[in-house]
Each structure stands twice: as structure tokens, then as C-alpha cells.
Short mmCIF file of C-alpha atoms in Angstrom, two decimals:
data_model
loop_
_atom_site.label_atom_id
_atom_site.label_comp_id
_atom_site.label_asym_id
_atom_site.label_seq_id
_atom_site.Cartn_x
_atom_site.Cartn_y
_atom_site.Cartn_z
CA UNK A 266 55.17 54.03 44.22
CA UNK A 267 51.62 53.95 42.83
CA UNK A 268 50.50 51.37 40.29
CA UNK A 269 49.84 54.12 37.76
CA UNK A 270 53.26 55.62 38.18
CA UNK A 271 54.80 52.20 37.64
CA UNK A 272 52.83 51.16 34.53
CA UNK A 273 50.77 54.16 33.43
CA UNK A 274 53.56 55.94 31.57
CA UNK A 275 54.49 52.77 29.70
CA UNK A 276 50.86 52.13 28.73
CA UNK A 277 50.43 55.71 27.53
CA UNK A 278 53.65 55.52 25.54
CA UNK A 279 52.60 52.22 23.95
CA UNK A 280 49.14 53.59 23.11
CA UNK A 281 50.76 56.66 21.53
CA UNK A 282 53.07 54.55 19.40
CA UNK A 283 50.20 52.30 18.25
CA UNK A 284 48.02 55.32 17.56
CA UNK A 285 50.71 56.93 15.43
CA UNK A 286 51.25 53.74 13.49
CA UNK A 287 47.50 53.25 12.98
CA UNK A 288 47.40 56.76 11.64
CA UNK A 289 49.86 55.51 9.08
CA UNK A 290 47.38 53.07 7.50
CA UNK A 291 47.81 53.29 3.75
CA UNK A 292 45.12 53.29 1.10
CA UNK A 293 44.93 51.44 -2.20
CA UNK A 294 43.47 52.37 -5.60
CA UNK A 295 40.51 50.02 -4.92
CA UNK A 296 39.50 52.02 -1.82
CA UNK A 297 41.04 49.49 0.56
CA UNK A 298 43.18 49.94 3.67
CA UNK A 299 46.32 48.19 4.89
CA UNK A 300 48.61 48.31 7.91
CA UNK A 301 51.96 46.49 7.97
CA UNK A 302 53.68 45.99 11.32
CA UNK A 303 55.06 42.58 10.35
CA UNK A 304 55.87 40.26 11.93
CA UNK A 305 53.62 41.46 14.79
CA UNK A 306 50.53 42.59 12.86
CA UNK A 307 49.42 42.83 9.25
CA UNK A 308 46.01 43.98 8.01
CA UNK A 309 44.79 44.40 4.45
CA UNK A 310 41.27 44.81 3.05
CA UNK A 311 40.00 45.39 -0.50
CA UNK A 312 36.18 45.59 -0.28
CA UNK A 313 35.83 46.26 -4.01
CA UNK A 314 37.26 42.84 -4.91
CA UNK A 315 36.15 40.94 -1.78
CA UNK A 316 39.67 40.28 -0.50
CA UNK A 317 41.11 40.71 3.00
CA UNK A 318 43.92 39.33 5.19
CA UNK A 319 44.84 39.59 8.88
CA UNK A 320 48.03 38.21 10.45
CA UNK A 321 49.07 38.27 14.11
CA UNK A 322 52.38 37.32 15.72
CA UNK A 323 54.16 36.33 12.55
CA UNK A 324 53.15 32.90 11.29
CA UNK A 325 50.96 31.97 14.30
CA UNK A 326 47.55 33.41 13.28
CA UNK A 327 46.12 34.42 9.92
CA UNK A 328 42.69 34.87 8.40
CA UNK A 329 42.20 35.53 4.72
CA UNK A 330 39.09 36.00 2.62
CA UNK A 331 39.00 35.81 -1.17
CA UNK A 332 35.58 36.05 -2.75
CA UNK A 333 33.34 33.39 -1.22
CA UNK A 334 36.07 31.46 0.59
CA UNK A 335 37.80 32.07 3.93
CA UNK A 336 40.81 30.42 5.54
CA UNK A 337 41.60 30.77 9.25
CA UNK A 338 44.89 29.32 10.51
CA UNK A 339 46.46 28.96 13.93
CA UNK A 340 49.77 27.39 12.93
CA UNK A 341 50.73 24.67 13.56
CA UNK A 342 47.63 23.64 15.53
CA UNK A 343 44.69 23.85 13.09
CA UNK A 344 43.09 25.56 10.12
CA UNK A 345 39.45 26.07 9.04
CA UNK A 346 38.63 26.54 5.35
CA UNK A 347 35.11 27.46 4.19
CA UNK A 348 33.91 27.86 0.63
CA UNK A 349 30.34 27.69 -0.63
CA UNK A 350 28.68 24.68 0.95
CA UNK A 351 31.92 23.04 2.05
CA UNK A 352 34.10 23.18 5.17
CA UNK A 353 37.45 21.55 5.87
CA UNK A 354 39.50 21.48 9.07
CA UNK A 355 42.79 19.79 9.92
CA UNK A 356 44.23 19.83 13.44
CA UNK A 357 47.26 18.27 15.10
CA UNK A 358 48.40 17.42 11.56
CA UNK A 359 48.31 14.70 10.31
CA UNK A 360 46.09 13.19 13.02
CA UNK A 361 42.83 15.19 12.88
CA UNK A 362 40.66 15.92 9.84
CA UNK A 363 37.06 17.11 9.33
CA UNK A 364 35.41 17.78 5.96
CA UNK A 365 31.90 18.46 4.64
CA UNK A 366 31.11 18.65 0.94
CA UNK A 367 28.00 18.04 -1.13
CA UNK A 368 26.09 16.65 1.87
CA UNK A 369 28.87 14.20 2.83
CA UNK A 370 30.66 14.57 6.16
CA UNK A 371 33.90 12.98 7.40
CA UNK A 372 35.72 13.28 10.72
CA UNK A 373 38.75 11.37 11.98
CA UNK A 374 41.41 11.44 14.69
CA UNK A 375 44.03 8.87 13.74
CA UNK A 376 44.03 6.20 15.05
CA UNK A 377 41.33 6.56 17.70
CA UNK A 378 38.11 7.86 16.18
CA UNK A 379 36.36 8.49 12.88
CA UNK A 380 32.91 9.46 11.64
CA UNK A 381 31.52 9.43 8.10
CA UNK A 382 28.09 10.29 6.69
CA UNK A 383 27.24 9.99 3.00
CA UNK A 384 24.20 11.67 1.48
CA UNK A 385 21.81 11.08 -0.26
CA UNK A 386 22.62 7.38 0.29
CA UNK A 387 22.29 7.92 4.04
CA UNK A 388 25.06 5.52 5.09
CA UNK A 389 27.13 6.50 8.13
CA UNK A 390 29.96 5.08 10.24
CA UNK A 391 31.65 6.16 13.48
CA UNK A 392 34.31 4.89 15.85
CA UNK A 393 35.85 5.93 19.12
CA UNK A 394 38.26 3.14 19.82
CA UNK A 395 37.37 0.52 20.99
CA UNK A 396 33.71 1.45 20.29
CA UNK A 397 32.31 1.68 16.75
CA UNK A 398 28.96 1.69 14.93
CA UNK A 399 27.13 2.73 11.81
CA UNK A 400 24.06 2.52 9.64
CA UNK A 401 23.70 1.20 6.09
CA UNK A 402 22.03 3.06 3.26
CA UNK A 403 18.98 0.86 3.94
CA UNK A 404 18.81 2.00 7.57
CA UNK A 405 20.25 -1.15 9.20
CA UNK A 406 22.29 -0.43 12.31
CA UNK A 407 25.42 -2.24 13.50
CA UNK A 408 28.16 -1.74 16.09
CA UNK A 409 30.37 -3.31 18.73
CA UNK A 410 33.39 -3.09 21.02
CA UNK A 411 36.56 -4.23 19.25
CA UNK A 412 37.99 -6.83 19.84
CA UNK A 413 35.40 -8.11 22.33
CA UNK A 414 32.29 -8.47 20.16
CA UNK A 415 30.40 -6.75 17.36
CA UNK A 416 28.68 -6.82 13.97
CA UNK A 417 29.14 -4.90 10.73
CA UNK A 418 27.22 -4.54 7.45
CA UNK A 419 28.29 -3.47 3.95
CA UNK A 420 31.93 -2.98 4.95
CA UNK A 421 35.29 -4.60 4.13
CA UNK A 422 33.82 -5.86 0.81
CA UNK A 423 31.37 -8.04 2.78
CA UNK A 424 27.60 -7.92 3.03
CA UNK A 425 27.68 -8.50 6.79
CA UNK A 426 29.87 -9.96 9.52
CA UNK A 427 30.30 -10.56 13.24
CA UNK A 428 33.12 -11.38 15.66
CA UNK A 429 33.66 -12.49 19.25
CA UNK A 430 36.99 -12.06 21.04
CA UNK A 431 38.69 -11.40 17.69
CA UNK A 432 40.79 -13.15 16.37
CA UNK A 433 39.30 -16.08 18.29
CA UNK A 434 36.12 -16.20 16.18
CA UNK A 435 34.64 -14.20 13.28
CA UNK A 436 32.12 -14.80 10.51
CA UNK A 437 31.05 -12.93 7.37
CA UNK A 438 28.75 -13.24 4.36
CA UNK A 439 29.50 -12.33 0.76
CA UNK A 440 26.65 -13.01 -1.62
CA UNK A 441 25.66 -16.66 -1.12
CA UNK A 442 28.94 -17.54 0.62
CA UNK A 443 29.35 -17.64 4.39
CA UNK A 444 32.84 -17.62 5.92
CA UNK A 445 33.91 -18.78 9.41
CA UNK A 446 37.33 -18.07 10.95
CA UNK A 447 38.89 -19.36 14.16
CA UNK A 448 42.12 -17.91 15.54
CA UNK A 449 42.48 -15.89 12.34
CA UNK A 450 44.37 -16.49 10.11
CA UNK A 451 45.02 -20.09 11.21
CA UNK A 452 41.68 -21.87 10.66
CA UNK A 453 38.76 -21.08 8.34
CA UNK A 454 36.01 -22.73 6.34
CA UNK A 455 33.29 -21.47 4.00
CA UNK A 456 29.89 -22.78 2.82
CA UNK A 457 27.28 -21.73 0.30
CA UNK A 458 28.54 -19.98 -2.83
CA UNK A 459 32.15 -20.77 -1.85
CA UNK A 460 33.53 -23.95 -0.28
CA UNK A 461 36.76 -23.55 1.64
CA UNK A 462 38.76 -25.21 4.39
CA UNK A 463 42.18 -23.83 5.38
CA UNK A 464 44.74 -24.64 8.05
CA UNK A 465 47.20 -21.80 7.45
CA UNK A 466 50.07 -22.06 6.58
CA UNK A 467 50.08 -25.87 6.29
CA UNK A 468 47.39 -26.28 3.63
CA UNK A 469 43.98 -25.32 2.33
CA UNK A 470 41.48 -25.25 -0.49
CA UNK A 471 39.12 -22.51 -1.69
CA UNK A 472 36.57 -23.36 -4.40
CA UNK A 473 33.89 -21.28 -6.08
CA UNK A 474 32.22 -23.73 -8.52
CA UNK A 475 32.55 -22.69 -12.13
CA UNK A 476 34.75 -19.66 -11.26
CA UNK A 477 37.98 -20.79 -9.54
CA UNK A 478 39.69 -23.55 -7.57
CA UNK A 479 42.65 -22.79 -5.30
CA UNK A 480 44.83 -25.22 -3.33
CA UNK A 481 47.98 -24.53 -1.34
CA UNK A 482 50.44 -26.29 0.96
CA UNK A 483 53.14 -24.72 3.10
CA UNK A 484 51.96 -21.26 2.07
CA UNK A 485 53.37 -19.45 0.14
CA UNK A 486 55.57 -22.19 -1.34
CA UNK A 487 53.24 -24.63 -3.11
CA UNK A 488 50.10 -23.65 -5.07
CA UNK A 489 47.76 -25.18 -7.60
CA UNK A 490 45.03 -22.95 -9.04
CA UNK A 491 42.44 -23.05 -11.80
CA UNK A 492 41.24 -19.51 -12.48
CA UNK A 493 38.83 -17.67 -14.80
CA UNK A 494 36.82 -20.86 -15.34
CA UNK A 495 33.79 -18.79 -16.35
CA UNK A 496 35.65 -17.17 -19.28
CA UNK A 497 36.98 -18.29 -22.66
CA UNK A 498 40.53 -18.07 -21.36
CA UNK A 499 40.80 -20.26 -18.21
CA UNK A 500 44.19 -20.30 -16.47
CA UNK A 501 46.07 -23.04 -14.64
CA UNK A 502 48.78 -22.11 -12.16
CA UNK A 503 51.34 -24.58 -10.78
CA UNK A 504 53.83 -23.14 -8.33
CA UNK A 505 56.63 -24.54 -6.18
CA UNK A 506 58.57 -21.52 -4.97
CA UNK A 507 61.29 -20.64 -5.64
CA UNK A 508 61.93 -23.47 -8.10
CA UNK A 509 59.29 -22.87 -10.76
CA UNK A 510 56.02 -21.12 -11.65
CA UNK A 511 53.86 -22.37 -14.55
CA UNK A 512 50.90 -20.11 -15.45
CA UNK A 513 49.24 -21.34 -18.66
CA UNK A 514 46.08 -20.64 -20.63
CA UNK A 515 44.84 -21.34 -24.18
CA UNK A 516 46.11 -17.88 -25.24
CA UNK A 517 49.51 -17.72 -23.54
CA UNK A 518 51.77 -18.67 -20.66
CA UNK A 519 54.24 -17.48 -18.06
CA UNK A 520 57.02 -19.92 -17.15
CA UNK A 521 59.57 -19.16 -14.44
CA UNK A 522 62.57 -21.03 -13.11
CA UNK A 523 64.15 -19.85 -9.87
CA UNK A 524 61.30 -17.35 -9.58
CA UNK A 525 61.40 -14.40 -10.07
CA UNK A 526 64.82 -14.33 -11.75
CA UNK A 527 64.27 -16.27 -15.01
CA UNK A 528 60.86 -15.92 -16.70
CA UNK A 529 59.46 -16.22 -20.21
CA UNK A 530 56.09 -14.65 -21.09
CA UNK A 531 54.06 -15.32 -24.23
CA UNK A 532 50.59 -14.23 -25.35
CA UNK A 533 49.00 -14.89 -28.72
CA UNK A 534 46.90 -11.76 -28.40
CA UNK A 535 49.09 -8.81 -29.32
CA UNK A 536 52.05 -11.05 -30.34
CA UNK A 537 53.51 -10.48 -26.88
CA UNK A 538 56.87 -11.97 -25.90
CA UNK A 539 59.05 -11.12 -22.90
CA UNK A 540 62.22 -12.54 -21.32
CA UNK A 541 63.55 -11.82 -17.83
CA UNK A 542 67.08 -13.26 -17.62
CA UNK A 543 67.78 -12.54 -14.85
CA UNK A 544 65.26 -10.12 -13.32
CA UNK A 545 65.76 -7.29 -12.53
CA UNK A 546 69.08 -6.96 -14.38
CA UNK A 547 67.88 -7.77 -17.91
CA UNK A 548 64.39 -7.69 -19.48
CA UNK A 549 63.36 -7.65 -23.12
CA UNK A 550 59.80 -7.59 -24.40
CA UNK A 551 58.07 -6.92 -27.72
CA UNK A 552 54.54 -6.99 -29.07
CA UNK A 553 51.79 -4.97 -30.70
CA UNK A 554 51.81 -1.58 -28.91
CA UNK A 555 54.40 -2.95 -26.46
CA UNK A 556 58.13 -2.44 -26.06
CA UNK A 557 60.39 -3.21 -23.08
CA UNK A 558 64.14 -2.92 -22.57
CA UNK A 559 65.69 -3.04 -19.11
CA UNK A 560 69.43 -2.99 -18.41
CA UNK A 561 69.37 -2.38 -14.68
CA UNK A 562 70.43 0.02 -13.22
CA UNK A 563 71.54 1.99 -16.29
CA UNK A 564 68.56 2.09 -18.64
CA UNK A 565 64.84 1.18 -18.62
CA UNK A 566 62.23 1.85 -21.32
CA UNK A 567 58.64 0.53 -21.44
CA UNK A 568 55.98 1.54 -23.97
CA UNK A 569 52.45 0.14 -23.80
CA UNK A 570 49.26 1.59 -25.21
CA UNK A 571 49.11 5.22 -24.03
CA UNK A 572 52.00 5.06 -21.55
CA UNK A 573 55.72 5.57 -22.15
CA UNK A 574 58.24 5.28 -19.28
CA UNK A 575 62.00 5.71 -19.33
CA UNK A 576 64.53 5.50 -16.46
CA UNK A 577 68.21 6.34 -16.42
CA UNK A 578 70.47 5.17 -13.61
CA UNK A 579 67.47 3.85 -11.67
CA UNK A 580 66.34 6.53 -9.17
CA UNK A 581 68.35 9.40 -10.63
CA UNK A 582 65.96 10.05 -13.54
CA UNK A 583 62.48 8.74 -14.41
CA UNK A 584 60.17 10.06 -17.15
CA UNK A 585 56.55 8.95 -17.63
CA UNK A 586 54.33 10.16 -20.50
CA UNK A 587 50.63 9.32 -20.73
CA UNK A 588 48.42 10.29 -23.67
CA UNK A 589 44.98 8.69 -24.03
CA UNK A 590 43.62 11.24 -26.51
CA UNK A 591 41.65 13.04 -23.80
CA UNK A 592 44.51 13.98 -21.49
CA UNK A 593 48.27 14.40 -21.91
CA UNK A 594 50.65 14.21 -18.94
CA UNK A 595 54.42 14.03 -18.55
CA UNK A 596 56.27 13.55 -15.25
CA UNK A 597 60.02 13.93 -14.79
CA UNK A 598 61.48 12.60 -11.54
CA UNK A 599 65.13 13.31 -10.91
CA UNK A 600 67.60 13.33 -8.03
CA UNK A 601 65.22 11.00 -6.13
CA UNK A 602 62.84 13.60 -4.63
CA UNK A 603 62.64 16.27 -7.34
CA UNK A 604 59.80 16.25 -9.92
CA UNK A 605 58.45 18.23 -12.85
CA UNK A 606 54.89 17.57 -14.08
CA UNK A 607 53.16 19.06 -17.13
CA UNK A 608 49.52 18.28 -17.97
CA UNK A 609 46.99 19.26 -20.66
CA UNK A 610 43.38 18.17 -20.12
CA UNK A 611 40.69 17.46 -22.70
CA UNK A 612 39.66 21.14 -22.84
CA UNK A 613 43.21 22.27 -23.61
CA UNK A 614 43.87 23.67 -20.13
CA UNK A 615 47.50 23.30 -19.04
CA UNK A 616 49.16 23.06 -15.64
CA UNK A 617 52.72 22.62 -14.39
CA UNK A 618 54.22 21.58 -11.05
CA UNK A 619 57.93 21.67 -10.29
CA UNK A 620 59.65 20.56 -7.08
CA UNK A 621 63.43 20.99 -6.84
CA UNK A 622 63.96 19.45 -3.43
CA UNK A 623 64.87 20.98 -1.01
CA UNK A 624 65.14 24.37 -2.74
CA UNK A 625 61.64 25.28 -4.02
CA UNK A 626 58.17 24.19 -5.17
CA UNK A 627 56.29 25.89 -8.04
CA UNK A 628 52.73 25.14 -9.23
CA UNK A 629 51.13 27.02 -12.13
CA UNK A 630 48.11 26.99 -14.43
CA UNK A 631 46.51 29.64 -16.60
CA UNK A 632 44.69 31.46 -13.74
CA UNK A 633 46.82 30.49 -10.74
CA UNK A 634 50.39 30.18 -9.50
CA UNK A 635 51.98 29.30 -6.16
CA UNK A 636 55.68 29.27 -5.30
CA UNK A 637 57.44 28.66 -2.00
CA UNK A 638 61.00 28.07 -0.80
CA UNK A 639 62.46 26.06 0.73
CA UNK A 640 60.50 22.82 0.31
CA UNK A 641 60.81 20.44 3.26
CA UNK A 642 58.73 17.36 2.39
CA UNK A 643 59.43 15.40 -0.82
CA UNK A 644 55.66 15.47 -1.48
CA UNK A 645 52.83 18.00 -1.44
CA UNK A 646 50.22 18.14 1.33
CA UNK A 647 47.67 20.92 1.75
CA UNK A 648 47.57 20.42 5.52
CA UNK A 649 51.36 20.65 5.80
CA UNK A 650 51.47 23.76 3.61
CA UNK A 651 48.82 25.56 5.67
CA UNK A 652 50.00 24.59 9.16
CA UNK A 653 53.78 24.35 8.84
CA UNK A 654 54.35 26.40 5.71
CA UNK A 655 53.89 29.76 7.55
CA UNK A 656 56.81 28.80 9.79
CA UNK A 657 59.10 27.08 7.29
CA UNK A 658 58.56 28.82 3.94
CA UNK A 659 60.84 31.85 3.92
CA UNK A 660 59.74 33.03 0.46
CA UNK A 661 56.27 32.64 -1.06
CA UNK A 662 54.61 33.99 -4.22
CA UNK A 663 51.00 33.65 -5.41
CA UNK A 664 49.03 34.68 -8.47
CA UNK A 665 45.25 34.59 -8.83
CA UNK A 666 44.25 35.75 -12.31
CA UNK A 667 45.79 39.25 -12.54
CA UNK A 668 46.47 39.65 -8.80
CA UNK A 669 50.02 38.83 -7.67
CA UNK A 670 51.61 38.90 -4.24
CA UNK A 671 54.79 37.73 -2.52
CA UNK A 672 56.31 37.55 0.96
CA UNK A 673 59.82 37.19 2.33
CA UNK A 674 60.84 36.34 5.91
CA UNK A 675 57.33 35.85 7.34
CA UNK A 676 55.96 38.97 5.68
CA UNK A 677 58.59 41.47 6.78
CA UNK A 678 59.02 42.21 3.08
CA UNK A 679 55.87 42.07 0.90
CA UNK A 680 54.90 43.03 -2.60
CA UNK A 681 51.62 43.14 -4.52
CA UNK A 682 50.76 43.83 -8.12
CA UNK A 683 47.53 44.32 -10.09
CA UNK A 684 46.87 46.02 -13.44
CA UNK A 685 46.06 49.20 -11.44
CA UNK A 686 48.98 49.43 -9.02
CA UNK A 687 52.25 48.05 -7.66
CA UNK A 688 53.28 47.98 -4.03
CA UNK A 689 56.24 46.90 -1.90
CA UNK A 690 56.61 47.15 1.88
CA UNK A 691 59.45 46.58 4.34
CA UNK A 692 57.30 46.09 7.44
CA UNK A 693 56.48 49.56 8.85
CA UNK A 694 59.92 50.92 7.95
CA UNK A 695 59.35 51.84 4.30
CA UNK A 696 56.84 51.31 1.48
CA UNK A 697 56.27 52.41 -2.08
CA UNK A 698 53.06 52.28 -4.11
CA UNK A 699 52.81 53.27 -7.79
CA UNK A 700 49.88 53.63 -10.20
CA UNK A 701 49.56 54.78 -13.78
CA UNK A 702 49.16 58.42 -12.65
CA UNK A 703 51.35 58.68 -9.57
CA UNK A 704 52.92 57.10 -6.54
CA UNK A 705 53.51 57.28 -2.78
CA UNK A 706 56.70 56.62 -0.77
CA UNK A 707 56.50 56.36 3.04
CA UNK A 708 59.02 56.05 5.85
CA UNK A 709 57.92 54.70 9.25
CA UNK A 710 54.31 54.26 8.08
CA UNK A 711 54.05 57.92 7.14
CA UNK A 712 56.40 59.81 9.43
CA UNK A 713 57.73 61.08 6.11
CA UNK A 714 55.55 60.78 2.98
CA UNK A 715 56.33 61.74 -0.60
CA UNK A 716 53.39 61.75 -3.01
CA UNK A 717 53.25 62.22 -6.77
CA UNK A 718 50.03 62.69 -8.74
CA UNK A 719 50.54 63.65 -12.33
CA UNK A 720 52.91 66.62 -12.28
CA UNK A 721 52.12 67.57 -8.68
CA UNK A 722 54.42 66.66 -5.76
CA UNK A 723 53.54 66.68 -2.03
CA UNK A 724 55.63 66.26 1.14
CA UNK A 725 53.99 65.26 4.45
CA UNK A 726 55.60 64.96 7.87
CA UNK A 727 54.62 63.48 11.24
CA UNK A 728 51.51 61.65 9.90
CA UNK A 729 49.73 64.95 9.19
CA UNK A 730 47.03 64.84 6.46
CA UNK A 731 48.39 68.02 4.79
CA UNK A 732 51.80 69.11 3.67
CA UNK A 733 53.88 71.06 1.21
CA UNK A 734 53.14 70.66 -2.48
CA UNK A 735 54.63 72.01 -5.68
#
């Protein structure tokens, strides 16, 4: 049997079927075209509004363009998002991430490599474990092989540092202070702007003249500290855990016995007074712009300045309200992982986000809305939504200004709505599109088509461009 006789008829039949279905491409009032063979293939383009979408093999591949932004996704492997001068990519979520924006660039593969460049400052860092390096904004280079040897500059809140066979030996500078560490964290001493000598956890002292003095023994049990010496309210801390903690200053004190269970707080400023007896079961506090009542686990209420928090039955319900005059926000957390957030910014713009875990997630503002169900994670992540959402979200809805769309079961059922038209599709099996002046109903992408335009009716069969009208 010849190769053609074995496969040729099947290829011809497949080509004929695809050709017939392509002939069934539908038009839209904006002059666009669309073809729905979901979940195998979906294509939609609206040149007049700069919007297009292509999907292949259900949730695996998609590419969508909306105005000046494009999003290409191969789920769950990676996505590439481009908009204006920015690009963002996540791959092997949550391990890989690359982003450029405003001249800054960041790249990372957790936990092995990372690269960052910040402009116009010019600072950059990179690592490919165990190698790393970078350059400061002043053009000074550094690098090394961790943990064998290396140097660093303007990192880890230090001006510079070096290490050899870490944690065997390391050194760093911070202002006028120079720190030396041996077998970190066991032995260290400092000179210059800070004098220190520690033999952790047995004992140590850390002194910055005129700013603070810290002494400890059998860390973390015994401490003596003099803090804020360069202010008008210096503090003295005596601590022998868990027996007592005495933290006193000219303006107030905190005194604890059997820390942290029994504590009394007092501050002259704001007439502040608080009792914990015992924490966390009972707390009572009062003062200017301050109120606290805690009867754990049944009731908790704390009001201070612009923040008001209330809890009922601990994790079952939690409400937080913040209002600083420029921004108002209220968060309701209930049933542990479910939340509702409402926010109004300084310009009067509002937004809402609602997660009823594990049923649905809904996010809305004046010009945008997104809904999906079910919701898997008890938190929101753009990378998760883009790479795993196409597989897991059975129902999605979106609104961008006056454009609305929705999908069910990976796009087998779709609907769209604009001020000019409405459309629903059940894959290639059936579709209906309506406008202010008429409508179109199709079976099998146009095998049978019923059209209405004003008072005129038209019937088309077998994908032919003409038909009967009355």
C-alpha cells in the first residue's frame, strides 16, 4: 500500500474540515475577525481598537495584545509581558523572574543566580552561585566566590566588607566603625566609631559613644542597655528573662514580670497606660488617640491615630480601617483565608478586592474588573494567575472600560460585550451576535446561519456567502 493511500486521504479530509471551519470565521461590528475552535484554537482580532488574542491547545499557549501592551504565555512554563518601555518575564514559577522598567533591570533564578542594574545611579549586582560580583554607583567593582573569599561594597547596610572561608573570618566597615568576626556568630570585636567585643552567647558589649551602650550575658537571658543617649529621652533597659524586664526613660516605662505575660506600660506623652495581665488573654490600654481591649480569643479592639482594628474569635474575623486624610482603606478578613478590601485614594478613586476562598476572587475599580473561580492560593500573585490560572480557573470574567468578556471551561464557552454588540459562543458548535440593528446566529461555524438586519431576514447554508432572504 502506497504512503499516499495510507495517509493522503486522511490529510485531505483534515484539510477540508479545517478549510470549512476557516470559512466560518465570523466578523464583528469593528471590522474584526474571530475563529473559535476551543479548546484547540481560538483567534480574535479587532484592528480598530488595537486588540487581539490567539490561543492554542487550550490553556497551553496564548498571546494577547491590548493597545500598547502584549502578553505571551506558555503555561505553566513562562510568560512575557511587554508594555511601553518595560518588559517582565517569569519562568518556572516562582523560581525565575526578569524585569526591566525605567532603565532598571532585574534577573533572578532562586536560589542560584541574580542580576540587578539600576539607572541612572549605575549600580549593578550579579550572582551565579557560588560566584558573585557587582559595581557601585561610583564605579567601584567587587566580587568573590562564596564562601571561599570575596569583597562587597554598599551592600547589607555596610559601606564595604570582605570574608575568607566564611564563617571563619569576615570584616566590614560602617561609617567610622570597623567590625571583625571570627567563626560567626561566636566571636567579634569592633573599633573606630563603635567599640565591641562579644563571645556569643556567653557575653558581650557593644558601645557607640554618646548613642548607646549594650551589654549581655547568656544571650538572650540577661541584658543591660542604655539607648537613645543622643536624645532628650534616653532609655535604660534591665532584663533577666523570663523573670523581669525594666525599660525606663524620663517620659515613661515598661515593667514586666514573668515576661511577656504580665506587663505595665506608661508614657507621660499622650497619657498612655496599658496593662497585660496575662498576655495574650487580657490587655487594656487607654490614652490620647489610643484605645485597646483584648479578651483573647473572643474580642480584640485597638484604635490608634488613623488605624482601627477589631478581631472576633481570633482568626475567624479581622477588620482593619486606616484613614490618614489622604487615603481610606478597610480590610475584612474572615474564615482565615477570605478577605474583602475597599480603598479610596486621595483623588477619590475607589477599588475593591474580594476573595472568598476557595470559591472565587473578584477585583474591581472604576475602569477595570477581573473575576475568576475557583481560587486556589489564599493570596494573589500575578505570576501564578498567568501561568497556572489558565489551567485552574474554570470561570473568568474581565472588564476594561466598556469592554467585557468572560470564559467558561478553558474558553469552550465565551461571551463578549461592548456598547456596539453582544456575543456568545459555544466553541464552533453555536454562536450568536447581536447589535442595535440586527443579529447573527450560527451552527457549526456557519453550516447554518440566520441573519437579521433591520426587518430583513437571511438564511445561509453550507458556508455559502449567499442565501435566501425575505
